PDB file of C-alpha atoms in Angstrom:
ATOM      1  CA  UNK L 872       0.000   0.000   0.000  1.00 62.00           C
ATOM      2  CA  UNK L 873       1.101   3.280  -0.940  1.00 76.00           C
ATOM      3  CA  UNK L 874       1.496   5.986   1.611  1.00 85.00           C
ATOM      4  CA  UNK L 875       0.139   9.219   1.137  1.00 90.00           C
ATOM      5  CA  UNK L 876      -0.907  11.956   3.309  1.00 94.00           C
ATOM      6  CA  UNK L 877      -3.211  15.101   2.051  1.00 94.00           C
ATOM      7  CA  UNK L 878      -2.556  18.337   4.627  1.00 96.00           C
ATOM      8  CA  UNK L 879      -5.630  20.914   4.604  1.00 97.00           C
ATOM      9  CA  UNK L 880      -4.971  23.934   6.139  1.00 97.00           C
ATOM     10  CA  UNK L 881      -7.665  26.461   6.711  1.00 97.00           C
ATOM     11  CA  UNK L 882      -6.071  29.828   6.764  1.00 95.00           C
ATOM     12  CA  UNK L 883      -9.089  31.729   7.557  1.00 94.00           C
ATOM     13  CA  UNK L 884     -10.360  30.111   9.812  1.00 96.00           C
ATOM     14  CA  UNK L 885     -10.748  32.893  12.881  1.00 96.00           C
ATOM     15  CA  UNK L 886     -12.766  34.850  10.344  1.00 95.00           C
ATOM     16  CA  UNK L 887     -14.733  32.487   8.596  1.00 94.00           C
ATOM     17  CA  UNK L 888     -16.461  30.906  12.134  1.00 94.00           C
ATOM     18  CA  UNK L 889     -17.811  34.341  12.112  1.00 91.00           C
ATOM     19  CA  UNK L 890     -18.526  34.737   8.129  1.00 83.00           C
ATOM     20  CA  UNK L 891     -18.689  31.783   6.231  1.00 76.00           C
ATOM     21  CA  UNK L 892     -17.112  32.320   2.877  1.00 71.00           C
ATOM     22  CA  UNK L 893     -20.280  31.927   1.114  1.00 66.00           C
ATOM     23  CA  UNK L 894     -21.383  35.063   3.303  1.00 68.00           C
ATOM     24  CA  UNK L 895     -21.955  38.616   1.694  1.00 69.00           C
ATOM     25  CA  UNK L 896     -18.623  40.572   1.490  1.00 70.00           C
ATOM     26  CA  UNK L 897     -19.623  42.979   4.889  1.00 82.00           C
ATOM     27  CA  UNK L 898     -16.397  44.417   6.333  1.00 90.00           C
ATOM     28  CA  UNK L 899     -15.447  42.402   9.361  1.00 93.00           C
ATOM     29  CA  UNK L 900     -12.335  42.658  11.570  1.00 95.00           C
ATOM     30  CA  UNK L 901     -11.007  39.850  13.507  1.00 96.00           C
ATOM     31  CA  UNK L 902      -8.895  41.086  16.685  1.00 97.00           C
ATOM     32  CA  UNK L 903      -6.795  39.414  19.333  1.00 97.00           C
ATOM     33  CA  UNK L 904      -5.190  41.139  22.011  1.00 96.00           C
ATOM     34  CA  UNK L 905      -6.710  44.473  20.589  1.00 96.00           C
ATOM     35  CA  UNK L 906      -4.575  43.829  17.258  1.00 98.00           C
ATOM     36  CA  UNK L 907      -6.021  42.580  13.580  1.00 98.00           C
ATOM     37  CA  UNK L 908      -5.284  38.794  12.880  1.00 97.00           C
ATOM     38  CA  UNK L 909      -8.050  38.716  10.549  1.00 95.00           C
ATOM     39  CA  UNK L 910     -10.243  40.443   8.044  1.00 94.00           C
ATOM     40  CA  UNK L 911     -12.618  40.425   5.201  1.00 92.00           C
ATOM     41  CA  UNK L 912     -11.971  41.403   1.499  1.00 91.00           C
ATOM     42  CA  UNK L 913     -13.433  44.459   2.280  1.00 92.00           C
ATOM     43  CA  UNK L 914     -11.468  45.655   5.329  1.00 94.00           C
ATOM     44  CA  UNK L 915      -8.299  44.528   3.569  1.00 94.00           C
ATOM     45  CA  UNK L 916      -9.628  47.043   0.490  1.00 94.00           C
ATOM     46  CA  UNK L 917      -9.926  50.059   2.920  1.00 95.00           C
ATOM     47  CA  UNK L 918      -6.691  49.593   4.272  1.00 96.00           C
ATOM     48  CA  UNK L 919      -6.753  47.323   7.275  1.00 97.00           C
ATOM     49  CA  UNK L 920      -3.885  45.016   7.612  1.00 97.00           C
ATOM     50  CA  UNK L 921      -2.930  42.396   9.966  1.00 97.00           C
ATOM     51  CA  UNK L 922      -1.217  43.506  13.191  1.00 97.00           C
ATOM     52  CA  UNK L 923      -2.891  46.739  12.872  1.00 97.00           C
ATOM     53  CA  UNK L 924      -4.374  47.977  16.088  1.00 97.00           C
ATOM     54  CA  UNK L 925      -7.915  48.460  16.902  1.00 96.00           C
ATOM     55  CA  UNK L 926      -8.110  52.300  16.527  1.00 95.00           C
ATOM     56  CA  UNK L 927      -6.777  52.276  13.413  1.00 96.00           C
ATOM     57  CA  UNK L 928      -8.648  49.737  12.243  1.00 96.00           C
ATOM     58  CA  UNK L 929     -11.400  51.837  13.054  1.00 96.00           C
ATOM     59  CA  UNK L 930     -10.033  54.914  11.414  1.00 96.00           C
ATOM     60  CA  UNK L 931      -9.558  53.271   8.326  1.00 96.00           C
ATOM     61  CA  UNK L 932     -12.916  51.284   8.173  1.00 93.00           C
ATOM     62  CA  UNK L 933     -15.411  52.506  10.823  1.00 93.00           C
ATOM     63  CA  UNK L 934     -18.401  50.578   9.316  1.00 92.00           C
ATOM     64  CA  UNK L 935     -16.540  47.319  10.350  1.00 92.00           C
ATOM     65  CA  UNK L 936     -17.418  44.860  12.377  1.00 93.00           C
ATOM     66  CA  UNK L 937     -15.316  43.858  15.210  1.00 96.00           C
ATOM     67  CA  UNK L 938     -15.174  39.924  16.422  1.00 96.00           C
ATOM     68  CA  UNK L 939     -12.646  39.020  18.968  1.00 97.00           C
ATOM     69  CA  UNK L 940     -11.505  35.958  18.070  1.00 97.00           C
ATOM     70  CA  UNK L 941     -12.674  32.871  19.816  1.00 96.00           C
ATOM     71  CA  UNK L 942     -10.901  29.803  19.923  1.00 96.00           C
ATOM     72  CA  UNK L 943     -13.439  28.029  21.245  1.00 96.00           C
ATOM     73  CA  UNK L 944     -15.619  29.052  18.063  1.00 96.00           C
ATOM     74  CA  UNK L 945     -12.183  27.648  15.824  1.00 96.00           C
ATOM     75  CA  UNK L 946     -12.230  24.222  17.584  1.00 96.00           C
ATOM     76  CA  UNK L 947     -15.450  23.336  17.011  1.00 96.00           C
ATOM     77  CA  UNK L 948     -15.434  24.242  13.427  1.00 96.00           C
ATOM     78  CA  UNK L 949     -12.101  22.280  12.834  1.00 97.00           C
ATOM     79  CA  UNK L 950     -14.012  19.466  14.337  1.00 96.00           C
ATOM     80  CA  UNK L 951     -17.094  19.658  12.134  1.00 96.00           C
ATOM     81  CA  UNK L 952     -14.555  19.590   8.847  1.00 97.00           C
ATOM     82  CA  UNK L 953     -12.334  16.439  10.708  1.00 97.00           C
ATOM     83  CA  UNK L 954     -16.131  15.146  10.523  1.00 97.00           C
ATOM     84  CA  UNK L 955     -17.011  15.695   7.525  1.00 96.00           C
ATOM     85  CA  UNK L 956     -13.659  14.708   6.442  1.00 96.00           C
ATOM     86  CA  UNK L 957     -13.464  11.441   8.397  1.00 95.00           C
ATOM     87  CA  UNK L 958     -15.998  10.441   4.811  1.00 94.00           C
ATOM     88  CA  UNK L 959     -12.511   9.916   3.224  1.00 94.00           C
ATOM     89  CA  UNK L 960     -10.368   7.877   5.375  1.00 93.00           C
ATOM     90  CA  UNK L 961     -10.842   7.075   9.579  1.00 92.00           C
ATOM     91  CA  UNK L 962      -6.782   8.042   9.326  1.00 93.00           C
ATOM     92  CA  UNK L 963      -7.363  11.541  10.034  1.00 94.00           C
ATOM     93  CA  UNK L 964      -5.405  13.655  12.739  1.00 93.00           C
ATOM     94  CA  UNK L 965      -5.083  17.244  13.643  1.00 94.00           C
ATOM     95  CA  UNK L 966      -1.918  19.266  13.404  1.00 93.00           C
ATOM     96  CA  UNK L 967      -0.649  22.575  14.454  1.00 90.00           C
ATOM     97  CA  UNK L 968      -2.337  26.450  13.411  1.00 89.00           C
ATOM     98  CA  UNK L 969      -5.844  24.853  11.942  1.00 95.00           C
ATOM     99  CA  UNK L 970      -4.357  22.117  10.012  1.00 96.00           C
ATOM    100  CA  UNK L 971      -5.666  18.620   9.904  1.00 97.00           C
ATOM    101  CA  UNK L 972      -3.290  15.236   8.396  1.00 96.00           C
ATOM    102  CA  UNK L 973      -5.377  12.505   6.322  1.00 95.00           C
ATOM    103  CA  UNK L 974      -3.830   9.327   5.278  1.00 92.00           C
ATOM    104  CA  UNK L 975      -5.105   8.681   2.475  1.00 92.00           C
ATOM    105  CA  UNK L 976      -2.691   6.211   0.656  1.00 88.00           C
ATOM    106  CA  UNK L 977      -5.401   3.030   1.338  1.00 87.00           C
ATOM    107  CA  UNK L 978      -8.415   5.391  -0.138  1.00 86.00           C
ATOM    108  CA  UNK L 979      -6.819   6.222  -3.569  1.00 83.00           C
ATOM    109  CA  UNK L 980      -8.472   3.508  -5.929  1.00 87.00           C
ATOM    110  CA  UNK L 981     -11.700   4.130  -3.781  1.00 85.00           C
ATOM    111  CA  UNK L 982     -12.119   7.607  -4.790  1.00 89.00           C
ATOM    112  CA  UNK L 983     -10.228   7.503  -8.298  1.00 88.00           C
ATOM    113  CA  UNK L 984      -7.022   8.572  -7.768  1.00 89.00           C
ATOM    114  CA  UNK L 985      -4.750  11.569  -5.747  1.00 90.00           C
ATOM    115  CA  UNK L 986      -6.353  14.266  -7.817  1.00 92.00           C
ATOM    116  CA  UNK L 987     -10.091  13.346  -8.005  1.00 93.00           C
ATOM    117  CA  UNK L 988      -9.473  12.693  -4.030  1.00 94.00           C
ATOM    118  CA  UNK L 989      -8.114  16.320  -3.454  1.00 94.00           C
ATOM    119  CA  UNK L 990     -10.618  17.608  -5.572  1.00 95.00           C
ATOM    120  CA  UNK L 991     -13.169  15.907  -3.418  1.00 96.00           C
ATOM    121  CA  UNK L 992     -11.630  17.242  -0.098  1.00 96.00           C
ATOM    122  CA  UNK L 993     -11.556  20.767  -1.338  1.00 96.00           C
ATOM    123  CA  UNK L 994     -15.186  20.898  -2.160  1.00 96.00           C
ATOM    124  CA  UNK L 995     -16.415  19.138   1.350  1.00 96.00           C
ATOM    125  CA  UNK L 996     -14.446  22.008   2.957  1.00 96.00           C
ATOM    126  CA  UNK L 997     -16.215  24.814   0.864  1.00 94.00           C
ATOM    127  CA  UNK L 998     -19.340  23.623   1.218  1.00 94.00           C
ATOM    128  CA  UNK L 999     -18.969  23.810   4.880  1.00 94.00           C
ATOM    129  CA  UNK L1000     -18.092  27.627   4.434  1.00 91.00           C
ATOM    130  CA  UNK L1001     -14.176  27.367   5.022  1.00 95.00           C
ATOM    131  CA  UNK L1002     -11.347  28.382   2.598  1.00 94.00           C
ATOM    132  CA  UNK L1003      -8.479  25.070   2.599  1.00 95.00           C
ATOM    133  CA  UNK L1004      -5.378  24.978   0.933  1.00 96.00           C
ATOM    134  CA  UNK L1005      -4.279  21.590   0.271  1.00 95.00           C
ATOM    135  CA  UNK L1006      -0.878  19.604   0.224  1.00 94.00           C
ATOM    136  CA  UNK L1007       0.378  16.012  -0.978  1.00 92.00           C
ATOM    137  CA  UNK L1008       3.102  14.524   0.106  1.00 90.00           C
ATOM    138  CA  UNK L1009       4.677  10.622   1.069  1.00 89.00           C
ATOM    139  CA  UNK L1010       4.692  11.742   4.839  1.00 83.00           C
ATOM    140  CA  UNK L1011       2.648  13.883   7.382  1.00 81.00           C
ATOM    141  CA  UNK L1012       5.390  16.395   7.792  1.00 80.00           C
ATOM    142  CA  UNK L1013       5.600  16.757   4.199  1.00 79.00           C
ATOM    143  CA  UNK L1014       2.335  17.281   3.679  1.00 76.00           C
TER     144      UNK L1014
END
C-alpha cells in the first residue's frame, strides 16, 4: 500500500467561524489582544492590515465589524470539517495552526485517484463555508 498523506490547512479560519465564505462581502475585523489577525476582502480594500491595532482599524474602516476571536468558536469548526472529512479515510489527525493530516494512501483507488481525491476534499471544505489549501506529500510532515 502506498502511503500518502493530504494536509488541509484552513487559513481563515478565525474569520470564517464568524462569516462563512459563502457570506456577503460585509467588512469584518477579527482582533486578538486588541490587534487585527483577521479580516474580510473588504477591510483589507480600505486599508486594514494584519497587526494593525484596533483604533486604526477603526479609522480606516469605521463601518466594520469587530469579532474578537474565539478559539473556542475555531475548535469546534475544525471538528465539524475532521467530521465531515473522516468520509474519506478514519486516518485523520489534527496538526498545528488549523491544520488537519489525512492518510489517504489506502483510499486512492476508492475515490479515483490523488487528484479526483483532493478535488473531493476541497469541495467538502467549501461547502462547509471554510477556505483550505491543500498539500500532498509521502509523509505527514511533508504534507
Amino acid at each position: 500500500m502506498q502511503r500518502l498523506w493530504i494536509a488541509i490547512h484552513l487559513p481563515r479560519l478565525p474569520l470564517e467561524v464568524f462569516r462563512p465564505r459563502w457570506s456577503a462581502d460585509d467588512c469584518t475585523v477579527v482582533l486578538e489582544q486588541e490587534r487585527v489577525i483577521a479580516m474580510s476582502h473588504a477591510a483589507r480594500a480600505a486599508g486594514v492590515q494584519p497587526g494593525l491595532r484596533r483604533g486604526g482599524a477603526i479609522m480606516l474602516a469605521p463601518h466594520s465589524q469587530f469579532q474578537q476571536r474565539a478559539p473556542a468558536l475555531e475548535a469546534e469548526a475544525l471538528q465539524a470539517v475532521a467530521l465531515a472529512l473522516l468520509q474519506y479515510t478514519p486516518q485523520l489527525a489534527p496538526a498545528e495552526q488549523a491544520t488537519l493530516l489525512l492518510d489517504v494512501g489506502a483510499s486512492l483507488r476508492l475515490f479515483g485517484g490523488i487528484r479526483a481525491l483532493c478535488r473531493k476534499v476541497a469541495r467538502s471544505v467549501r461547502a462547509l463555508g471554510f477556505t483550505g489549501w491543500l498539500g500532498c506529500a509521502p509523509t505527514a510532515r511533508g504534507a
